[in-house]
């Protein structure tokens, strides 16, 4: 099996490439490093089953030879990134998804879209099952990401229904782990970096908003299962253990042994108040559930940031 991974140099894309190579796949990684890092792929450079193409996937994607799968992970994913890159985010979600689907159709390959819990917006149903259609502000600052992903899901289903492409949609909930950029602005990376540097941990709002954090190894396991044995209906992949942002800050301080204080900063516009996946479907269809609790995942992640910061 030969598969293409877009966004291969990113946090999730690089872990996914590792897992696919370990599973015996030939992997063609594509990225143009807008938010990714070549260092995430340095260790696979000489792997006999690895090939890399530097390319912007919003333009025609040409891959020689057979392709059995296309896993489309290219997109800025941190709110700070997509607020700084609004047009690129819209383009990669729309044009990039179209090109990646076109590649899958031309090659007769299976297609998997890395979608997001952001399709539920600021949810009015809790926890969020796949049948919930969401509560998204299309013209707010987060709309560039949320609507691009909603368009990407619609495009994926159209290629499935109209062209008969075998597709998968993974709705990924907040995931963390090694290889996140220390300054990518997401809450886990921000808090760990702040704690290690002895800086105040910046809780946005009163910190009462909730998220459910999935360790990267669990997430990748769910993605590969979905790719190999899932079906075209959207599938939530995430960890249903829910925490307030303030609880996360307290855990990070305890686990790093930091003396950093917690400070409050303004809540960003349209910041979802709560988020937790209903993973009934993933359990039933994929026989998948996350195994790594938050505390354990943070213990595995903190040493990576210590090294990245040069401690
Ligand atoms: P990331 O920013 O680390 O990785 C994204 C990668 O895509 C980067 O390497 C970037 O350079 C590349 N990219 C962006 N636009 C591109 C383009 N036009 N052409 C080629 N490459 C391009 O982010 P991540 O956390 O690894 O997220 C990967 C995917 O998973 C994204 O699609 C994201 O929306 C989705 N996702 C992630 C999370 C999470 O918690 N990490 C949650 C929900 C969804
Ligand atoms: N957040 C925070 N402090 C930070 C970064 C983020 O309190 O330094 C909050 C943010 O407002 C949100 C939650 O943490 O409520 C998760 O933010 P993140 O950017 O990781 O992703 P989101 O789930 O919002 O896409």
Short mmCIF file of C-alpha atoms and ligand atoms in Angstrom, two decimals:
data_model
loop_
_atom_site.label_atom_id
_atom_site.label_comp_id
_atom_site.label_asym_id
_atom_site.label_seq_id
_atom_site.Cartn_x
_atom_site.Cartn_y
_atom_site.Cartn_z
CA UNK A 1 0.00 0.00 0.00
CA UNK A 2 1.30 3.43 -1.00
CA UNK A 3 -0.26 6.47 0.68
CA UNK A 4 0.07 10.25 0.43
CA UNK A 5 -0.01 12.39 3.59
CA UNK A 6 -0.53 16.14 3.16
CA UNK A 7 0.67 18.32 6.04
CA UNK A 8 3.36 15.69 6.70
CA UNK A 9 5.77 18.09 8.44
CA UNK A 10 3.19 19.19 10.99
CA UNK A 11 2.56 17.94 14.50
CA UNK A 12 -0.04 15.28 13.63
CA UNK A 13 1.13 14.65 10.06
CA UNK A 14 4.64 13.68 11.15
CA UNK A 15 3.37 11.27 13.82
CA UNK A 16 0.99 9.78 11.27
CA UNK A 17 3.84 9.24 8.78
CA UNK A 18 5.85 7.48 11.49
CA UNK A 19 2.94 5.16 12.28
CA UNK A 20 2.22 4.39 8.62
CA UNK A 21 5.90 3.64 7.89
CA UNK A 22 6.05 1.37 10.94
CA UNK A 23 2.92 -0.38 9.66
CA UNK A 24 4.61 -1.24 6.35
CA UNK A 25 3.14 1.46 4.13
CA UNK A 26 5.10 3.34 1.48
CA UNK A 27 4.53 7.00 2.38
CA UNK A 28 4.71 10.12 0.20
CA UNK A 29 4.73 13.19 2.46
CA UNK A 30 3.75 16.60 1.11
CA UNK A 31 4.20 19.95 2.87
CA UNK A 32 5.38 23.49 2.20
CA UNK A 33 6.23 24.29 5.83
CA UNK A 34 3.84 27.18 6.41
CA UNK A 35 3.28 26.01 10.01
CA UNK A 36 5.24 22.75 9.86
CA UNK A 37 8.86 22.02 10.57
CA UNK A 38 11.29 19.94 8.46
CA UNK A 39 12.90 18.77 11.72
CA UNK A 40 9.73 16.74 12.42
CA UNK A 41 10.68 14.51 9.47
CA UNK A 42 14.49 14.50 9.74
CA UNK A 43 14.53 11.00 11.28
CA UNK A 44 12.69 9.42 8.31
CA UNK A 45 14.72 11.09 5.55
CA UNK A 46 16.64 7.91 4.73
CA UNK A 47 13.79 5.46 5.29
CA UNK A 48 13.53 3.24 2.17
CA UNK A 49 9.73 3.58 2.05
CA UNK A 50 9.67 7.38 2.48
CA UNK A 51 9.42 10.05 -0.19
CA UNK A 52 8.90 13.79 0.34
CA UNK A 53 7.54 16.51 -1.94
CA UNK A 54 7.68 20.20 -1.07
CA UNK A 55 4.44 21.50 -2.52
CA UNK A 56 1.50 23.81 -1.76
CA UNK A 57 -1.55 21.53 -1.96
CA UNK A 58 -3.88 24.37 -2.94
CA UNK A 59 -2.38 23.89 -6.44
CA UNK A 60 -2.55 20.77 -8.62
CA UNK A 61 -0.96 17.78 -6.86
CA UNK A 62 1.02 15.51 -9.13
CA UNK A 63 2.21 12.19 -7.69
CA UNK A 64 3.76 9.63 -10.00
CA UNK A 65 2.90 5.94 -9.69
CA UNK A 66 0.13 4.15 -7.86
CA UNK A 67 -1.53 5.66 -4.77
CA UNK A 68 -3.85 3.62 -2.53
CA UNK A 69 -4.66 6.29 0.04
CA UNK A 70 -4.63 10.07 0.53
CA UNK A 71 -4.70 11.40 4.11
CA UNK A 72 -5.32 15.14 4.00
CA UNK A 73 -3.83 16.81 7.09
CA UNK A 74 -2.56 20.08 5.59
CA UNK A 75 -4.03 23.13 7.36
CA UNK A 76 -2.99 25.58 10.03
CA UNK A 77 -4.59 24.21 13.20
CA UNK A 78 -3.74 26.52 16.10
CA UNK A 79 -6.21 29.41 16.53
CA UNK A 80 -3.23 31.80 16.64
CA UNK A 81 -1.98 30.39 13.30
CA UNK A 82 -5.29 30.49 11.50
CA UNK A 83 -6.05 34.01 12.72
CA UNK A 84 -2.67 35.09 11.26
CA UNK A 85 -3.20 33.06 8.06
CA UNK A 86 -6.92 33.48 7.32
CA UNK A 87 -6.77 33.28 3.52
CA UNK A 88 -4.28 30.37 3.46
CA UNK A 89 -6.52 28.53 5.94
CA UNK A 90 -9.61 29.01 3.78
CA UNK A 91 -7.65 28.02 0.67
CA UNK A 92 -6.15 24.83 2.07
CA UNK A 93 -9.52 23.72 3.50
CA UNK A 94 -11.34 24.38 0.21
CA UNK A 95 -8.93 24.32 -2.77
CA UNK A 96 -6.48 22.00 -0.99
CA UNK A 97 -9.22 19.51 -0.12
CA UNK A 98 -10.48 19.67 -3.72
CA UNK A 99 -6.99 18.91 -5.07
CA UNK A 100 -6.41 16.11 -2.57
CA UNK A 101 -9.78 14.55 -3.45
CA UNK A 102 -8.97 14.93 -7.14
CA UNK A 103 -5.75 13.00 -6.58
CA UNK A 104 -7.65 10.24 -4.74
CA UNK A 105 -10.24 10.02 -7.52
CA UNK A 106 -7.62 9.91 -10.29
CA UNK A 107 -5.68 7.14 -8.53
CA UNK A 108 -8.69 5.15 -7.28
CA UNK A 109 -7.39 5.76 -3.74
CA UNK A 110 -9.16 5.90 -0.38
CA UNK A 111 -9.35 9.44 1.09
CA UNK A 112 -9.28 10.57 4.73
CA UNK A 113 -10.00 14.17 5.79
CA UNK A 114 -8.56 15.56 9.01
CA UNK A 115 -11.63 17.52 10.10
CA UNK A 116 -12.14 19.03 13.52
CA UNK A 117 -14.39 19.48 16.55
CA UNK A 118 -14.54 23.14 15.40
CA UNK A 119 -17.27 22.08 12.94
CA UNK A 120 -19.48 22.07 16.08
CA UNK A 121 -18.50 25.72 16.79
CA UNK A 122 -19.60 26.91 20.24
CA UNK A 123 -21.78 23.84 20.80
CA UNK A 124 -25.28 23.91 22.23
CA UNK A 125 -25.30 20.11 22.64
CA UNK A 126 -22.94 18.47 25.12
CA UNK A 127 -21.09 16.17 24.67
CA UNK A 128 -21.00 16.43 20.88
CA UNK A 129 -22.22 13.42 18.84
CA UNK A 130 -21.59 13.32 15.08
CA UNK A 131 -25.28 13.91 14.33
CA UNK A 132 -25.07 17.42 15.89
CA UNK A 133 -24.79 20.05 13.13
CA UNK A 134 -23.05 22.69 15.19
CA UNK A 135 -23.27 26.36 16.10
CA UNK A 136 -20.72 28.23 13.99
CA UNK A 137 -20.38 31.97 13.40
CA UNK A 138 -19.38 32.12 9.70
CA UNK A 139 -18.23 35.75 9.84
CA UNK A 140 -16.35 35.69 13.16
CA UNK A 141 -12.55 35.39 13.24
CA UNK A 142 -12.68 31.59 13.74
CA UNK A 143 -15.01 31.26 10.74
CA UNK A 144 -12.02 30.96 8.39
CA UNK A 145 -11.10 27.63 9.96
CA UNK A 146 -14.53 26.33 10.92
CA UNK A 147 -16.16 27.05 7.56
CA UNK A 148 -13.16 25.78 5.58
CA UNK A 149 -13.44 22.47 7.43
CA UNK A 150 -17.23 22.36 6.99
CA UNK A 151 -16.75 22.99 3.27
CA UNK A 152 -14.06 20.27 3.23
CA UNK A 153 -16.52 17.80 4.79
CA UNK A 154 -19.20 18.72 2.22
CA UNK A 155 -16.68 18.33 -0.62
CA UNK A 156 -15.57 14.95 0.75
CA UNK A 157 -19.16 13.68 0.90
CA UNK A 158 -19.79 14.99 -2.64
CA UNK A 159 -16.79 13.06 -3.99
CA UNK A 160 -18.05 10.02 -2.15
CA UNK A 161 -21.66 10.29 -3.37
CA UNK A 162 -21.05 11.60 -6.89
CA UNK A 163 -17.69 10.04 -7.82
CA UNK A 164 -17.84 6.96 -5.59
CA UNK A 165 -14.55 7.74 -3.82
CA UNK A 166 -14.10 5.68 -0.63
CA UNK A 167 -13.86 8.43 1.99
CA UNK A 168 -13.38 8.97 5.73
CA UNK A 169 -13.96 12.08 7.86
CA UNK A 170 -12.13 12.26 11.21
CA UNK A 171 -13.46 14.98 13.53
CA UNK A 172 -10.37 15.47 15.65
CA UNK A 173 -10.69 16.99 19.15
CA UNK A 174 -7.87 18.89 20.92
CA UNK A 175 -4.73 16.78 20.66
CA UNK A 176 -1.34 17.39 22.27
CA UNK A 177 2.09 15.81 22.52
CA UNK A 178 5.72 16.04 21.38
CA UNK A 179 6.45 18.00 18.18
CA UNK A 180 3.94 20.79 18.86
CA UNK A 181 5.67 24.08 18.15
CA UNK A 182 6.59 25.63 21.50
CA UNK A 183 5.03 28.94 20.43
CA UNK A 184 2.12 27.68 18.36
CA UNK A 185 -0.34 29.38 20.72
CA UNK A 186 -2.41 26.34 21.66
CA UNK A 187 -3.21 25.94 25.31
CA UNK A 188 -1.12 22.86 26.16
CA UNK A 189 2.03 24.17 24.47
CA UNK A 190 1.53 27.67 25.91
CA UNK A 191 1.06 26.41 29.48
CA UNK A 192 3.99 23.98 29.45
CA UNK A 193 6.36 26.55 27.92
CA UNK A 194 5.22 29.24 30.36
CA UNK A 195 5.59 26.89 33.33
CA UNK A 196 9.07 25.74 32.30
CA UNK A 197 10.23 29.34 31.80
CA UNK A 198 8.75 30.51 35.10
CA UNK A 199 6.40 32.88 33.27
CA UNK A 200 2.74 33.39 34.27
CA UNK A 201 0.31 30.88 32.76
CA UNK A 202 -2.15 32.88 30.65
CA UNK A 203 -5.69 31.63 31.28
CA UNK A 204 -8.08 33.25 28.82
CA UNK A 205 -11.33 34.46 30.42
CA UNK A 206 -11.95 32.96 33.86
CA UNK A 207 -10.60 29.56 32.73
CA UNK A 208 -14.00 27.94 33.28
CA UNK A 209 -14.30 26.89 29.62
CA UNK A 210 -13.66 23.19 29.02
CA UNK A 211 -11.70 21.08 26.56
CA UNK A 212 -11.04 17.32 26.35
CA UNK A 213 -7.41 16.59 25.58
CA UNK A 214 -6.23 13.56 23.60
CA UNK A 215 -2.63 12.31 23.65
CA UNK A 216 -1.17 12.12 20.16
CA UNK A 217 -0.46 8.34 20.16
CA UNK A 218 -4.11 7.60 20.92
CA UNK A 219 -5.27 9.98 18.23
CA UNK A 220 -3.02 8.46 15.56
CA UNK A 221 -4.19 4.98 16.52
CA UNK A 222 -7.80 6.13 15.98
CA UNK A 223 -6.94 7.74 12.63
CA UNK A 224 -5.24 4.61 11.28
CA UNK A 225 -8.16 2.43 12.42
CA UNK A 226 -10.61 4.81 10.76
CA UNK A 227 -8.57 4.77 7.55
CA UNK A 228 -8.26 0.99 7.49
CA UNK A 229 -11.65 -0.18 8.70
CA UNK A 230 -13.99 2.82 9.05
CA UNK A 231 -16.78 4.07 6.82
CA UNK A 232 -17.66 7.40 5.14
CA UNK A 233 -19.77 8.85 7.98
CA UNK A 234 -17.96 11.46 10.12
CA UNK A 235 -16.30 9.99 13.21
CA UNK A 236 -15.26 11.83 16.36
CA UNK A 237 -11.73 10.96 17.47
CA UNK A 238 -10.78 12.43 20.83
CA UNK A 239 -10.55 11.81 24.55
CA UNK A 240 -13.85 12.32 26.42
CA UNK A 241 -12.16 13.24 29.75
CA UNK A 242 -13.13 16.90 30.13
CA UNK A 243 -11.21 19.56 32.08
CA UNK A 244 -11.54 23.29 32.60
CA UNK A 245 -8.67 25.33 31.23
CA UNK A 246 -7.85 26.38 34.80
CA UNK A 247 -7.62 22.71 35.87
CA UNK A 248 -5.19 22.14 33.00
CA UNK A 249 -3.06 25.09 34.16
CA UNK A 250 -2.99 23.69 37.70
CA UNK A 251 -1.97 20.22 36.47
CA UNK A 252 0.85 21.66 34.35
CA UNK A 253 2.15 23.69 37.29
CA UNK A 254 2.07 20.61 39.56
CA UNK A 255 3.76 18.31 37.03
CA UNK A 256 6.53 20.75 36.10
CA UNK A 257 7.10 21.82 39.71
CA UNK A 258 6.88 25.41 38.47
CA UNK A 259 6.41 28.46 40.68
CA UNK A 260 4.58 30.32 37.88
CA UNK A 261 1.39 32.14 38.85
CA UNK A 262 -1.85 31.93 36.84
CA UNK A 263 -3.03 35.20 35.26
CA UNK A 264 -6.26 35.95 33.39
CA UNK A 265 -6.26 37.39 29.87
CA UNK A 266 -9.21 38.39 27.65
CA UNK A 267 -11.23 35.53 26.18
CA UNK A 268 -10.85 35.40 22.37
CA UNK A 269 -13.99 36.07 20.28
CA UNK A 270 -16.26 33.02 19.83
CA UNK A 271 -14.06 30.81 22.05
CA UNK A 272 -16.18 27.65 22.59
CA UNK A 273 -17.39 27.39 26.21
CA UNK A 274 -17.30 23.61 26.34
CA UNK A 275 -16.09 20.72 24.23
CA UNK A 276 -16.19 16.98 24.73
CA UNK A 277 -16.49 14.24 22.12
CA UNK A 278 -19.17 11.59 22.21
CA UNK A 279 -17.06 8.64 20.99
CA UNK A 280 -19.80 6.01 20.96
CA UNK A 281 -19.39 5.64 17.19
CA UNK A 282 -15.59 5.24 17.27
CA UNK A 283 -15.91 2.62 20.02
CA UNK A 284 -18.51 0.63 18.06
CA UNK A 285 -17.14 0.91 14.51
CA UNK A 286 -13.40 1.03 15.19
CA UNK A 287 -13.21 -0.70 18.57
CA UNK A 288 -11.18 2.34 19.59
CA UNK A 289 -10.95 4.38 22.78
CA UNK A 290 -8.09 6.52 24.10
CA UNK A 291 -5.86 4.93 26.75
CA UNK A 292 -3.58 7.73 27.93
CA UNK A 293 -5.03 9.91 30.71
CA UNK A 294 -4.18 13.63 30.70
CA UNK A 295 -1.69 13.41 33.55
CA UNK A 296 0.23 10.60 31.85
CA UNK A 297 0.18 12.38 28.48
CA UNK A 298 1.48 15.58 30.04
CA UNK A 299 4.29 13.61 31.71
CA UNK A 300 5.29 12.29 28.30
CA UNK A 301 5.06 15.75 26.69
CA UNK A 302 6.89 17.94 29.20
CA UNK A 303 10.36 16.43 28.52
CA UNK A 304 9.97 17.22 24.80
CA UNK A 305 9.36 20.89 25.59
CA UNK A 306 12.27 20.95 28.06
CA UNK A 307 14.53 19.80 25.22
CA UNK A 308 12.93 22.12 22.66
CA UNK A 309 13.56 25.07 24.99
CA UNK A 310 17.17 23.99 25.45
CA UNK A 311 16.86 23.19 29.17
P1 LIG B 1 0.27 21.76 12.14
O1 LIG B 1 0.16 23.22 11.88
O2 LIG B 1 1.34 21.27 13.04
O3 LIG B 1 0.40 20.95 10.78
C1 LIG B 1 -0.23 21.35 9.59
C2 LIG B 1 0.75 21.11 8.44
O4 LIG B 1 0.11 21.45 7.19
C3 LIG B 1 2.00 21.99 8.54
O5 LIG B 1 3.16 21.21 8.40
C4 LIG B 1 1.83 22.98 7.39
O6 LIG B 1 3.07 23.44 6.89
C5 LIG B 1 1.04 22.15 6.39
N1 LIG B 1 0.30 22.95 5.41
C6 LIG B 1 -0.60 23.92 5.65
N2 LIG B 1 -1.08 24.42 4.50
C7 LIG B 1 -0.46 23.73 3.49
C8 LIG B 1 -0.55 23.78 2.07
N3 LIG B 1 -1.34 24.65 1.45
N4 LIG B 1 0.23 22.92 1.35
C9 LIG B 1 1.06 22.03 1.97
N5 LIG B 1 1.17 21.94 3.31
C10 LIG B 1 0.42 22.79 4.07
O7 LIG B 1 -1.17 21.29 12.69
P2 LIG B 1 -1.63 19.88 13.30
O8 LIG B 1 -2.01 20.08 14.70
O9 LIG B 1 -0.66 18.84 12.96
O10 LIG B 1 -2.98 19.63 12.48
C11 LIG B 1 -3.00 18.77 11.36
C12 LIG B 1 -4.42 18.63 10.84
O11 LIG B 1 -5.28 18.10 11.86
C13 LIG B 1 -5.05 19.95 10.39
O12 LIG B 1 -5.82 19.71 9.22
C14 LIG B 1 -5.94 20.31 11.54
O13 LIG B 1 -7.03 21.10 11.13
C15 LIG B 1 -6.39 18.96 12.06
N6 LIG B 1 -6.75 19.02 13.48
C16 LIG B 1 -5.78 19.08 14.45
C17 LIG B 1 -6.18 19.16 15.78
C18 LIG B 1 -5.17 19.18 16.91
O14 LIG B 1 -5.57 19.25 18.06
N7 LIG B 1 -3.89 19.10 16.66
C19 LIG B 1 -7.54 19.22 16.12
C20 LIG B 1 -8.48 19.18 15.10
C21 LIG B 1 -8.08 19.07 13.78
N1 LIG B 2 -6.29 29.22 26.19
C1 LIG B 2 -5.86 29.79 27.35
N2 LIG B 2 -4.59 30.26 27.43
C2 LIG B 2 -3.69 30.14 26.41
C3 LIG B 2 -4.13 29.53 25.21
C4 LIG B 2 -5.44 29.09 25.13
O1 LIG B 2 -6.63 29.91 28.32
O2 LIG B 2 -2.54 30.58 26.58
C5 LIG B 2 -7.67 28.71 26.11
C6 LIG B 2 -8.47 29.13 24.89
O3 LIG B 2 -9.10 30.37 25.09
C7 LIG B 2 -9.46 27.98 24.77
C8 LIG B 2 -8.67 26.76 25.27
O4 LIG B 2 -7.59 27.30 26.04
O5 LIG B 2 -10.55 28.19 25.63
C9 LIG B 2 -8.10 25.90 24.16
O6 LIG B 2 -7.39 26.74 23.27
P1 LIG B 2 -6.55 26.21 22.06
O7 LIG B 2 -5.95 27.42 21.39
O8 LIG B 2 -5.61 25.16 22.51
O9 LIG B 2 -7.57 25.49 21.06
P2 LIG B 2 -9.15 25.58 20.77
O10 LIG B 2 -9.73 24.46 21.54
O11 LIG B 2 -9.70 26.89 21.23
O12 LIG B 2 -9.22 25.40 19.30
#
